mmCIF file of C-alpha atoms and ligand atoms in Angstrom:
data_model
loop_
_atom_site.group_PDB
_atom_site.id
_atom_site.type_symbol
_atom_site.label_atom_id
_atom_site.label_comp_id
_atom_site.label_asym_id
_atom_site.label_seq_id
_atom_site.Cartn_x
_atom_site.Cartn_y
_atom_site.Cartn_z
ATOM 1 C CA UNK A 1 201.408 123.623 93.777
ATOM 2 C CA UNK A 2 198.712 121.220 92.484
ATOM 3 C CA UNK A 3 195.910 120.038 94.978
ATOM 4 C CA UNK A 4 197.409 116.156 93.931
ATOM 5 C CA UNK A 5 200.733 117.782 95.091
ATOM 6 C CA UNK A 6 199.703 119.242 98.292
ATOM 7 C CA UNK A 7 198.228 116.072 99.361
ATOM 8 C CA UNK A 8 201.394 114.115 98.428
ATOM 9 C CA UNK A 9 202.751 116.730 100.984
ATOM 10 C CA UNK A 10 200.454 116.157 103.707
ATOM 11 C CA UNK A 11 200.647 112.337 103.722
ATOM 12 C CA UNK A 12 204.866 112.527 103.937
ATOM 13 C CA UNK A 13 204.493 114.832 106.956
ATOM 14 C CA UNK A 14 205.022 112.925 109.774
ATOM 15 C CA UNK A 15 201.988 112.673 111.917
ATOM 16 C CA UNK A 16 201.307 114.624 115.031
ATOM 17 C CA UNK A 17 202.516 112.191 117.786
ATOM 18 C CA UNK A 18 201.129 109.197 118.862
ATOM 19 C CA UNK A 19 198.801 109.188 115.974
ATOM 20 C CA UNK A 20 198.609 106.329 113.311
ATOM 21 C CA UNK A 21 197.608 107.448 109.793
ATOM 22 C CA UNK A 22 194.392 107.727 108.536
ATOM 23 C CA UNK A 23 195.509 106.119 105.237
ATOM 24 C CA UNK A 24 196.037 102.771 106.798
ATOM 25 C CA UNK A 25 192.369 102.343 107.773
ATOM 26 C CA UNK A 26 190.952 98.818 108.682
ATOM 27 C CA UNK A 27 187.997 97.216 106.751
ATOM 28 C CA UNK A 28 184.603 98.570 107.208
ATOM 29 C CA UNK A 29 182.457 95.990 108.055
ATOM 30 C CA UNK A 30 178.592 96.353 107.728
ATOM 31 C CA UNK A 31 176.869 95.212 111.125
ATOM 32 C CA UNK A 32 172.863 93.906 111.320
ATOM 33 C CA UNK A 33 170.614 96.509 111.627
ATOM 34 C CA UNK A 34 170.584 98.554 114.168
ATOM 35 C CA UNK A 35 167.824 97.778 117.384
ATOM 36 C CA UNK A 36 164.544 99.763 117.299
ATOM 37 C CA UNK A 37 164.279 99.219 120.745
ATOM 38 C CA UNK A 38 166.651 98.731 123.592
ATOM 39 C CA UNK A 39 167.985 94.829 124.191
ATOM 40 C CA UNK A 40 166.742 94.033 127.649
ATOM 41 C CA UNK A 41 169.600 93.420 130.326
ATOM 42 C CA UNK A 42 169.922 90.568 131.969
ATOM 43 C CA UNK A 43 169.020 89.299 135.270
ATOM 44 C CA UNK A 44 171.942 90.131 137.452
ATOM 45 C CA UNK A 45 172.996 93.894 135.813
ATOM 46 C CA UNK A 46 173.151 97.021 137.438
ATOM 47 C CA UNK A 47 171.000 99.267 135.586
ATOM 48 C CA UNK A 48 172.762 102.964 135.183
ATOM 49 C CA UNK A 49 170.676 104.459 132.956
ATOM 50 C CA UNK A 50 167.109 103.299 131.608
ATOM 51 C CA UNK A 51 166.097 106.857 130.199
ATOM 52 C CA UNK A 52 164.185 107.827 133.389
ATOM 53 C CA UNK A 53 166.997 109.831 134.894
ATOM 54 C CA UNK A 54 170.232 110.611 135.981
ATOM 55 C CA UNK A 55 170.375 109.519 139.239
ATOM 56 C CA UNK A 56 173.294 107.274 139.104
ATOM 57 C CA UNK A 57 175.546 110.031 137.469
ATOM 58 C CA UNK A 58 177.162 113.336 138.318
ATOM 59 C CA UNK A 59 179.980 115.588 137.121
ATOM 60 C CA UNK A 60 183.578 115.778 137.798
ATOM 61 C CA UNK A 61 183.123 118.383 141.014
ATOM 62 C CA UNK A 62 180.254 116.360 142.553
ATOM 63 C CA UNK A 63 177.217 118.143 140.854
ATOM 64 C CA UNK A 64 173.675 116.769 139.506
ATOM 65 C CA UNK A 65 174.229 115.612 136.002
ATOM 66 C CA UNK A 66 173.014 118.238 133.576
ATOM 67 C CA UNK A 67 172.727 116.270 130.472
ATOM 68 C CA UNK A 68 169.063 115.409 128.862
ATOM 69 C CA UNK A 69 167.249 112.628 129.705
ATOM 70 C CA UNK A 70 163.840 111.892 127.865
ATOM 71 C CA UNK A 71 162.233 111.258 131.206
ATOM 72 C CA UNK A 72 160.769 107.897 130.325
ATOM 73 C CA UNK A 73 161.747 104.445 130.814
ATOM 74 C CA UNK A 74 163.192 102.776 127.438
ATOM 75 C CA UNK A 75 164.457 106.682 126.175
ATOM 76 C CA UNK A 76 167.524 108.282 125.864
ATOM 77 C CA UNK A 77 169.666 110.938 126.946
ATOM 78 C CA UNK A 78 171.752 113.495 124.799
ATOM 79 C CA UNK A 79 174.942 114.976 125.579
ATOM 80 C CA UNK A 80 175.044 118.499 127.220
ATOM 81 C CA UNK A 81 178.100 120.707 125.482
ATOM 82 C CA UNK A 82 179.667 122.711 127.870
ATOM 83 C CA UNK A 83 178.315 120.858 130.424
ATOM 84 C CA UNK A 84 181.258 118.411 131.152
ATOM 85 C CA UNK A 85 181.135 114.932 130.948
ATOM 86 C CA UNK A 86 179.285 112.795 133.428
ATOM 87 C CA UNK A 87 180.420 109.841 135.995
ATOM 88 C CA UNK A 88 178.788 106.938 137.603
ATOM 89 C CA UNK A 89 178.534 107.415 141.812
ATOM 90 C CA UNK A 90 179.373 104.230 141.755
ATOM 91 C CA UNK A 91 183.303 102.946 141.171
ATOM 92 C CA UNK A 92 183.907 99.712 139.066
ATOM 93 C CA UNK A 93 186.783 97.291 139.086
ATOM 94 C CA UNK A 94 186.545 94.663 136.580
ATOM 95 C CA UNK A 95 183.040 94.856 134.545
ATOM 96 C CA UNK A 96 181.153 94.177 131.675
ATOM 97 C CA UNK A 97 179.682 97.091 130.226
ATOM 98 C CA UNK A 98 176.872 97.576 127.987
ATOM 99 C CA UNK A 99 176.281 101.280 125.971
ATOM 100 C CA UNK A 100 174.082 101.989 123.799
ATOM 101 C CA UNK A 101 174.649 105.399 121.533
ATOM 102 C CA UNK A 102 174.002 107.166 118.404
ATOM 103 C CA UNK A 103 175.509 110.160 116.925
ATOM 104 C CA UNK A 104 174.226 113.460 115.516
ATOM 105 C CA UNK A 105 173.651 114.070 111.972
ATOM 106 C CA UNK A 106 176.950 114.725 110.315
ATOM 107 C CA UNK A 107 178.513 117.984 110.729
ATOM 108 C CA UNK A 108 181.946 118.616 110.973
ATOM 109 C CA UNK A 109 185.298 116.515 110.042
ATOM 110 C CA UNK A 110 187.551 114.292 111.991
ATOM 111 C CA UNK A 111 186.867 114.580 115.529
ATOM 112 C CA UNK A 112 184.861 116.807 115.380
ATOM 113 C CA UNK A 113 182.372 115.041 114.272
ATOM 114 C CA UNK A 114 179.816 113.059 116.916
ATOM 115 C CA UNK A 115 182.760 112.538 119.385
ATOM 116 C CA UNK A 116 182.648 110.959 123.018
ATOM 117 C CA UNK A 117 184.253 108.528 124.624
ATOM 118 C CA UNK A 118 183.882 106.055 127.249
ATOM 119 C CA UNK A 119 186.278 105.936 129.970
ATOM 120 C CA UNK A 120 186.489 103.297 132.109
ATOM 121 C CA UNK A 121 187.691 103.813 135.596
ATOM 122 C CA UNK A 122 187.853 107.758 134.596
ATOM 123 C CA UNK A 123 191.126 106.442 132.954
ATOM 124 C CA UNK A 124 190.709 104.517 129.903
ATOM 125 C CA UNK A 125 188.521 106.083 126.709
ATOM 126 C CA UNK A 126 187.158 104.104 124.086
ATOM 127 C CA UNK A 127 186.482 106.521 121.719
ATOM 128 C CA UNK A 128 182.880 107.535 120.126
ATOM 129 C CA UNK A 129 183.274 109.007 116.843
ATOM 130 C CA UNK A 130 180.741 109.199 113.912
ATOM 131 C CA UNK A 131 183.410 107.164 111.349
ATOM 132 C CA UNK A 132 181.015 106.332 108.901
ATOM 133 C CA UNK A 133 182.235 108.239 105.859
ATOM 134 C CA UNK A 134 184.463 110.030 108.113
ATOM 135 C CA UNK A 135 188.503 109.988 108.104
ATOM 136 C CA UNK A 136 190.782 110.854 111.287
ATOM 137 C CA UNK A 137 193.494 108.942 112.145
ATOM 138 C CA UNK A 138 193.124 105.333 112.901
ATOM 139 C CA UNK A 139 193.915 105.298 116.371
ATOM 140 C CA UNK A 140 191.316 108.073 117.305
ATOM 141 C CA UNK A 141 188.742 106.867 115.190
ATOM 142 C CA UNK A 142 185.060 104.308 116.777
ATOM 143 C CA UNK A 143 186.255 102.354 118.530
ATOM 144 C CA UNK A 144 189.700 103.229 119.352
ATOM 145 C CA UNK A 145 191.401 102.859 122.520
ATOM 146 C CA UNK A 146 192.334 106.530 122.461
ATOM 147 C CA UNK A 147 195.602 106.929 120.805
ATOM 148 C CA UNK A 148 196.914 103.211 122.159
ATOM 149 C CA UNK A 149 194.790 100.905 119.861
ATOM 150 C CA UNK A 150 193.351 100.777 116.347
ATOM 151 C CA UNK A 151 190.049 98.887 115.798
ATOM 152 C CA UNK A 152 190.323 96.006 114.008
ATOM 153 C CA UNK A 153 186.831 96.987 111.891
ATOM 154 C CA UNK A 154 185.207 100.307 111.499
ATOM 155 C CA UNK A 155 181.438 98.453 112.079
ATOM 156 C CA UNK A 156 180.241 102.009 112.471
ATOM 157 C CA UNK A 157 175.972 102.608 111.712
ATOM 158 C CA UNK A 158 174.902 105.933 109.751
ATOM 159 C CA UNK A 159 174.370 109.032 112.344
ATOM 160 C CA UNK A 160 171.509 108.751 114.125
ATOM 161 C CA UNK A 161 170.894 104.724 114.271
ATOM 162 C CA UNK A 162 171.669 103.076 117.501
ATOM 163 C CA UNK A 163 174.932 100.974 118.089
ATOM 164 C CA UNK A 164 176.057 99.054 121.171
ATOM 165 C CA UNK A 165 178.827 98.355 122.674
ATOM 166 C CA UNK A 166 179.698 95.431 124.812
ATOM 167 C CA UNK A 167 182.754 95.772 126.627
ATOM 168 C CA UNK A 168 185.362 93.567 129.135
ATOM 169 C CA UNK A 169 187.170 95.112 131.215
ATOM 170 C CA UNK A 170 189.980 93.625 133.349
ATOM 171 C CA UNK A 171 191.766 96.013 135.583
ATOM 172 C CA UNK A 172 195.660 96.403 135.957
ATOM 173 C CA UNK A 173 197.126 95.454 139.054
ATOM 174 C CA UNK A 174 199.774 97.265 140.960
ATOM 175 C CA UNK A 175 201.988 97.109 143.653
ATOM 176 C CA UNK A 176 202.225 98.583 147.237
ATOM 177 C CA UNK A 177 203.578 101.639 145.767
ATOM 178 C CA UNK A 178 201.486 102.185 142.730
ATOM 179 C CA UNK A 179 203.754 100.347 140.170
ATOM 180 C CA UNK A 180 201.523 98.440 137.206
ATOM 181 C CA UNK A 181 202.767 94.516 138.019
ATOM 182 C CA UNK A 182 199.561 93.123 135.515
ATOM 183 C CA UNK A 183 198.706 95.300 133.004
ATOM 184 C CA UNK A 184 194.791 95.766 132.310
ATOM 185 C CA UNK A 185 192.859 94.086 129.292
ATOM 186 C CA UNK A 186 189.660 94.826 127.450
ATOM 187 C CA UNK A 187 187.562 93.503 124.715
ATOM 188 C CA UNK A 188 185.000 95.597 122.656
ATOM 189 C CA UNK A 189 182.502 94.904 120.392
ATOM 190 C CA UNK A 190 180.714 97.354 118.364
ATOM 191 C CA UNK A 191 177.529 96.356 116.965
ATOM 192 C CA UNK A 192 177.957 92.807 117.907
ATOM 193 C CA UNK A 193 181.197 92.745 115.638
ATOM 194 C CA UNK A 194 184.735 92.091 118.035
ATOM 195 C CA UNK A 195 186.595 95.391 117.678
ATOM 196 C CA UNK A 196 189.648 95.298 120.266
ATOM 197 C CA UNK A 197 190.822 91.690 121.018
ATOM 198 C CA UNK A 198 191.664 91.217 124.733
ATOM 199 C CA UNK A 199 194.287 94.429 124.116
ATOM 200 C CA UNK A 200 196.720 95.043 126.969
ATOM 201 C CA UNK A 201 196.423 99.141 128.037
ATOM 202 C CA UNK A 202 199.627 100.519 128.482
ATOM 203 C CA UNK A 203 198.549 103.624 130.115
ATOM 204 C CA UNK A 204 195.284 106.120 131.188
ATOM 205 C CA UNK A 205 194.514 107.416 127.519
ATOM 206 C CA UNK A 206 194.720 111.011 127.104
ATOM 207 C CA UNK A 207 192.648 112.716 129.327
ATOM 208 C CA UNK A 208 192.356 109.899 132.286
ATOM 209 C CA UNK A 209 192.576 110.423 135.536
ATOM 210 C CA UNK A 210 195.769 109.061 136.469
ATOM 211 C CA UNK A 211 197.043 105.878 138.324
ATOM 212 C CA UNK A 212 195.130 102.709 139.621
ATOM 213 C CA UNK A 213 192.024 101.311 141.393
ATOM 214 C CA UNK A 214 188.327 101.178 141.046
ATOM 215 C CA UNK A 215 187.079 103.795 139.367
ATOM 216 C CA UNK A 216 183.938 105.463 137.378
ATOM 217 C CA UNK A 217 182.729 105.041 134.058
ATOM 218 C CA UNK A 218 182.624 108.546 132.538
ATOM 219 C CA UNK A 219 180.977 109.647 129.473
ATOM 220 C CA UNK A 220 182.886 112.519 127.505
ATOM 221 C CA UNK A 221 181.332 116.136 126.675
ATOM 222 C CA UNK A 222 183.233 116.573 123.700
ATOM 223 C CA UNK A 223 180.560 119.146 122.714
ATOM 224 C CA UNK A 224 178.522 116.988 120.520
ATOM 225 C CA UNK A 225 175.022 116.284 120.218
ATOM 226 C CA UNK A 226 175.466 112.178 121.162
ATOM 227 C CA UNK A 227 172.837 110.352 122.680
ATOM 228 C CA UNK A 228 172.983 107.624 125.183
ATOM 229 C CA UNK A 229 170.708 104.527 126.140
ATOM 230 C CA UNK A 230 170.321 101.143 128.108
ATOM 231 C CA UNK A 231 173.603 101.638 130.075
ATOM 232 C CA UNK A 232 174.200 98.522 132.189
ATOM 233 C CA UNK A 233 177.444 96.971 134.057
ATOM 234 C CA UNK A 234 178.031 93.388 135.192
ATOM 235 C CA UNK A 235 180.787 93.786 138.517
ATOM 236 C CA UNK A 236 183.211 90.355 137.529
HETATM 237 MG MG1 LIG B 301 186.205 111.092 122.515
#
């Protein structure tokens, strides 16, 4: 069989499920460039990470965050493989997040490559990925609400350069016995560029811890090298 052939192949097979093709990618867009230095947070933020430490984190079974801080104020932090991801102490509701972040230099394909993910409420990943020059499928790729909602840009920066995002967060609401009555909502943007529009989540993305209620914000050990900075939350 030719290569041209095979490839004809792969695209017919359907996909594994739950993901949207990679073929059917939406528009790069090219965002400023990116911040030397972190954008200051505003007056009334809680402050989660400033590059002096961990303090406000810790993993899954209770222990001190073992990820990498740079120890000084304005620095960042870098991702500990094997590790495990790390939560906030501190459970949010609805919130306005800021993240800062910057993948490693490009190694690997797909999701392999410079992948973590922010979960809100332990439940609800929007996924980090290195997608600049880098194919997956669409709903797994920056910027994704894992597996539930394509971007509506790919505004990703080259490896290594800082991007934000700004995120709103509404939670879902639920009845005496647990039943989702108003589903949640959230709004990204990625580099200053509006990514997910006020998208209704239909369920914790893969991964999530399940059900409702306040919850952490957890950043993913997916076993790459990514780097964190000038983490803050607004409570709404
Ligand atoms: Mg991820």
């Amino acid at each position: 069989m030719t290569s041209a052939a095979l490839i004809a192949l792969l695209l017919a097979l359907p996909q594994p499920a739950g993901q949207k093709p990679a073929e059917k990618e939406p528009p790069i867009v090219t965002p400023a460039p990116q911040q030397a230095e972190p954008t200051p947070a505003p007056s009334d933020a809680i402050i989660l990470f400033d590059g002096s430490n961990l303090d406000h984190w810790q993993h899954a079974d209770g222990k001190a965050a073992q990820w990498t801080p740079d120890g000084k104020k304005g620095g960042a932090m870098t991702c500990k493989p094997g590790s495990g991801s790390i939560l906030t102490k501190r459970n949010f509701g609805d919130v306005q997040i800021h993240v800062e972040f910057a993948t490693p230099p490009a190694e690997g394909n797909g999701q392999e490559r410079g992948n973590s993910g922010v979960y809100i409420q332990n439940r609800y990943e929007v996924q980090i990925l290195d997608s600049y020059d880098n194919k997956t499928y669409t709903n797994g790729q920056c910027g994704a609400v894992y597996l539930q909602h394509v971007p509506l840009a790919n505004v990703c920066r080259k490896p290594g350069e800082w991007q934000t995002y700004d995120i709103v967060f509404h939670a879902p609401k639920a009845d005496a016995a647990g039943k989702v009555t108003t589903p949640g909502r959230l709004t990204v943007f990625h580099n200053g560029v509006l990514i997910q529009d006020n998208v209704e989540i239909k369920e914790p993305t893969g991964g999530g811890q399940k059900g409702v209620g306040d919850g952490p914000i957890h950043l993913q050990d997916h076993g790459n090298l990514v780097r964190y900075r000038n983490i803050w939350v607004r409570p709404l």
